[in-house]
PDB file of C-alpha atoms in Angstrom:
ATOM      1  CA  MET A  17     100.824 118.127  87.610  1.00 45.00           C
ATOM      2  CA  SER A  18      99.851 115.490  85.125  1.00 43.00           C
ATOM      3  CA  LYS A  19      99.404 112.685  87.619  1.00 57.00           C
ATOM      4  CA  SER A  20      96.292 112.521  89.765  1.00 69.00           C
ATOM      5  CA  VAL A  21      96.824 113.270  93.441  1.00 79.00           C
ATOM      6  CA  PHE A  22      94.595 112.052  96.245  1.00 82.00           C
ATOM      7  CA  LEU A  23      94.515 114.627  99.041  1.00 89.00           C
ATOM      8  CA  LYS A  24      94.005 113.314 102.562  1.00 89.00           C
ATOM      9  CA  PRO A  25      91.695 115.449 104.735  1.00 93.00           C
ATOM     10  CA  ARG A  26      92.745 116.223 108.306  1.00 93.00           C
ATOM     11  CA  LEU A  27      89.941 115.107 110.600  1.00 92.00           C
ATOM     12  CA  SER A  28      90.286 116.883 113.927  1.00 92.00           C
ATOM     13  CA  GLU A  29      88.103 118.974 116.202  1.00 94.00           C
ATOM     14  CA  LYS A  30      89.768 122.170 115.026  1.00 94.00           C
ATOM     15  CA  ALA A  31      89.300 121.217 111.357  1.00 93.00           C
ATOM     16  CA  TYR A  32      85.630 120.434 112.040  1.00 93.00           C
ATOM     17  CA  ALA A  33      85.071 123.813 113.730  1.00 93.00           C
ATOM     18  CA  THR A  34      86.795 125.638 110.872  1.00 92.00           C
ATOM     19  CA  SER A  35      84.673 123.843 108.297  1.00 91.00           C
ATOM     20  CA  GLU A  36      81.470 124.754 110.123  1.00 92.00           C
ATOM     21  CA  VAL A  37      82.288 128.432 110.708  1.00 93.00           C
ATOM     22  CA  THR A  38      84.245 129.543 107.632  1.00 93.00           C
ATOM     23  CA  ASN A  39      83.642 126.721 105.093  1.00 93.00           C
ATOM     24  CA  THR A  40      87.415 126.018 105.115  1.00 95.00           C
ATOM     25  CA  TYR A  41      88.718 122.447 105.005  1.00 95.00           C
ATOM     26  CA  VAL A  42      92.193 121.210 105.974  1.00 96.00           C
ATOM     27  CA  PHE A  43      94.193 118.712 103.883  1.00 96.00           C
ATOM     28  CA  ASP A  44      97.601 117.038 104.221  1.00 95.00           C
ATOM     29  CA  VAL A  45      99.390 117.706 100.949  1.00 95.00           C
ATOM     30  CA  PRO A  46     102.722 116.635  99.408  1.00 93.00           C
ATOM     31  CA  ALA A  47     105.591 119.095  99.814  1.00 92.00           C
ATOM     32  CA  ASP A  48     105.988 119.702  96.081  1.00 93.00           C
ATOM     33  CA  MET A  49     102.405 120.891  95.394  1.00 93.00           C
ATOM     34  CA  ASN A  50     101.626 124.576  94.970  1.00 94.00           C
ATOM     35  CA  LYS A  51      98.342 126.418  95.590  1.00 96.00           C
ATOM     36  CA  HIS A  52      97.087 126.095  92.023  1.00 96.00           C
ATOM     37  CA  ALA A  53      97.703 122.347  91.921  1.00 95.00           C
ATOM     38  CA  ILE A  54      95.962 121.899  95.290  1.00 95.00           C
ATOM     39  CA  ALA A  55      92.935 123.914  94.141  1.00 95.00           C
ATOM     40  CA  ASP A  56      92.703 121.883  90.923  1.00 94.00           C
ATOM     41  CA  ALA A  57      93.026 118.571  92.812  1.00 94.00           C
ATOM     42  CA  VAL A  58      90.290 119.461  95.340  1.00 94.00           C
ATOM     43  CA  ALA A  59      87.975 120.710  92.587  1.00 93.00           C
ATOM     44  CA  ALA A  60      88.477 117.541  90.542  1.00 92.00           C
ATOM     45  CA  GLN A  61      88.288 115.118  93.455  1.00 91.00           C
ATOM     46  CA  TYR A  62      85.200 116.524  95.204  1.00 92.00           C
ATOM     47  CA  GLU A  63      83.486 118.486  92.385  1.00 92.00           C
ATOM     48  CA  VAL A  64      83.365 121.802  94.291  1.00 94.00           C
ATOM     49  CA  THR A  65      84.484 125.374  93.570  1.00 96.00           C
ATOM     50  CA  VAL A  66      87.618 126.515  95.423  1.00 96.00           C
ATOM     51  CA  THR A  67      87.898 130.229  96.265  1.00 97.00           C
ATOM     52  CA  ASN A  68      91.084 130.395  98.370  1.00 96.00           C
ATOM     53  CA  VAL A  69      94.029 128.169  99.337  1.00 97.00           C
ATOM     54  CA  ARG A  70      96.487 128.834 102.164  1.00 97.00           C
ATOM     55  CA  ILE A  71      99.498 126.606 102.858  1.00 97.00           C
ATOM     56  CA  THR A  72     101.524 126.074 106.024  1.00 97.00           C
ATOM     57  CA  ASN A  73     104.628 123.979 106.645  1.00 97.00           C
ATOM     58  CA  ILE A  74     104.858 122.329 110.069  1.00 95.00           C
ATOM     59  CA  PRO A  75     108.400 121.190 110.969  1.00 96.00           C
ATOM     60  CA  GLY A  76     108.754 117.796 112.630  1.00 95.00           C
ATOM     61  CA  LYS A  77     109.392 117.698 116.365  1.00 95.00           C
ATOM     62  CA  ALA A  78     112.622 116.369 117.829  1.00 94.00           C
ATOM     63  CA  LYS A  79     112.039 113.237 119.892  1.00 93.00           C
ATOM     64  CA  LYS A  80     114.135 110.748 121.816  1.00 88.00           C
ATOM     65  CA  LEU A  81     113.757 107.063 121.074  1.00 85.00           C
ATOM     66  CA  TYR A  82     114.584 104.712 123.952  1.00 85.00           C
ATOM     67  CA  ARG A  83     115.470 101.084 123.442  1.00 82.00           C
ATOM     68  CA  LYS A  84     116.130  98.415 125.997  1.00 80.00           C
ATOM     69  CA  ARG A  85     119.414  99.009 127.919  1.00 79.00           C
ATOM     70  CA  THR A  86     120.653 101.778 125.646  1.00 81.00           C
ATOM     71  CA  ARG A  87     120.887 105.523 125.686  1.00 84.00           C
ATOM     72  CA  GLY A  88     118.222 107.649 124.050  1.00 84.00           C
ATOM     73  CA  ILE A  89     118.555 108.047 120.317  1.00 88.00           C
ATOM     74  CA  GLU A  90     117.749 111.483 118.914  1.00 90.00           C
ATOM     75  CA  THR A  91     115.112 111.219 116.174  1.00 91.00           C
ATOM     76  CA  LYS A  92     112.842 113.637 114.365  1.00 93.00           C
ATOM     77  CA  ARG A  93     109.254 113.317 113.248  1.00 93.00           C
ATOM     78  CA  ASN A  94     108.410 113.980 109.619  1.00 94.00           C
ATOM     79  CA  ASP A  95     107.595 117.473 108.415  1.00 95.00           C
ATOM     80  CA  VAL A  96     103.952 118.067 107.498  1.00 94.00           C
ATOM     81  CA  ARG A  97     102.475 120.425 104.915  1.00 95.00           C
ATOM     82  CA  LYS A  98      98.855 121.472 105.403  1.00 96.00           C
ATOM     83  CA  ALA A  99      96.549 123.282 103.017  1.00 97.00           C
ATOM     84  CA  TYR A 100      93.541 125.293 104.173  1.00 97.00           C
ATOM     85  CA  VAL A 101      91.044 125.252 101.293  1.00 96.00           C
ATOM     86  CA  THR A 102      88.092 127.653 101.328  1.00 96.00           C
ATOM     87  CA  LEU A 103      85.091 126.681  99.218  1.00 95.00           C
ATOM     88  CA  LYS A 104      82.393 128.749  97.547  1.00 95.00           C
ATOM     89  CA  GLN A 105      79.388 129.550  99.738  1.00 93.00           C
ATOM     90  CA  GLY A 106      76.946 126.641  99.525  1.00 91.00           C
ATOM     91  CA  ASP A 107      79.569 124.009  98.643  1.00 91.00           C
ATOM     92  CA  ASN A 108      80.626 121.553 101.328  1.00 89.00           C
ATOM     93  CA  LEU A 109      82.523 118.286 101.677  1.00 89.00           C
ATOM     94  CA  PRO A 110      81.084 115.118 103.258  1.00 87.00           C
ATOM     95  CA  PHE A 111      83.879 114.491 105.804  1.00 82.00           C
ATOM     96  CA  PHE A 112      81.847 115.225 108.914  1.00 76.00           C
ATOM     97  CA  ALA A 113      78.418 114.299 107.532  1.00 74.00           C
ATOM     98  CA  GLY A 114      78.459 110.899 109.291  1.00 62.00           C
ATOM     99  CA  SER A 115      79.036 112.428 112.721  1.00 57.00           C
ATOM    100  CA  GLU A 116      76.223 114.956 112.225  1.00 57.00           C
ATOM    101  CA  ALA A 117      73.799 112.201 111.182  1.00 56.00           C
ATOM    102  CA  GLU A 118      74.694 110.123 114.237  1.00 57.00           C
ATOM    103  CA  ALA A 119      74.231 113.133 116.524  1.00 58.00           C
ATOM    104  CA  GLY A 120      70.787 113.765 115.024  1.00 57.00           C
ATOM    105  CA  GLU A 121      69.731 110.148 115.595  1.00 59.00           C
ATOM    106  CA  GLU A 122      70.937 110.203 119.209  1.00 60.00           C
ATOM    107  CA  ALA A 123      68.914 113.358 119.913  1.00 57.00           C
ATOM    108  CA  LYS A 124      65.677 111.622 118.832  1.00 56.00           C
TER     109      LYS A 124
END
């Protein structure tokens, strides 16, 4: 891909635990990106070495939307594509660095 892509990290408790244990970070990615493009984008954006990329497609859930004095309208949430990016041992990303620093200050 010739255009630059900004990948949005998924900040959740599960993503934090995965990053601590296996050095794997989770990103929301566009549906048209492949593994090579994701690896190149992460390496360029954060200046780290990517060793593995896994992709999963999460289909959107069906929901009912209720409005005043009407029947429920069937709607669907958007589909989501996530990429699990494993980095080289010793490399890390600063997503959760703020929470660790705050926890260290509270312990003092």
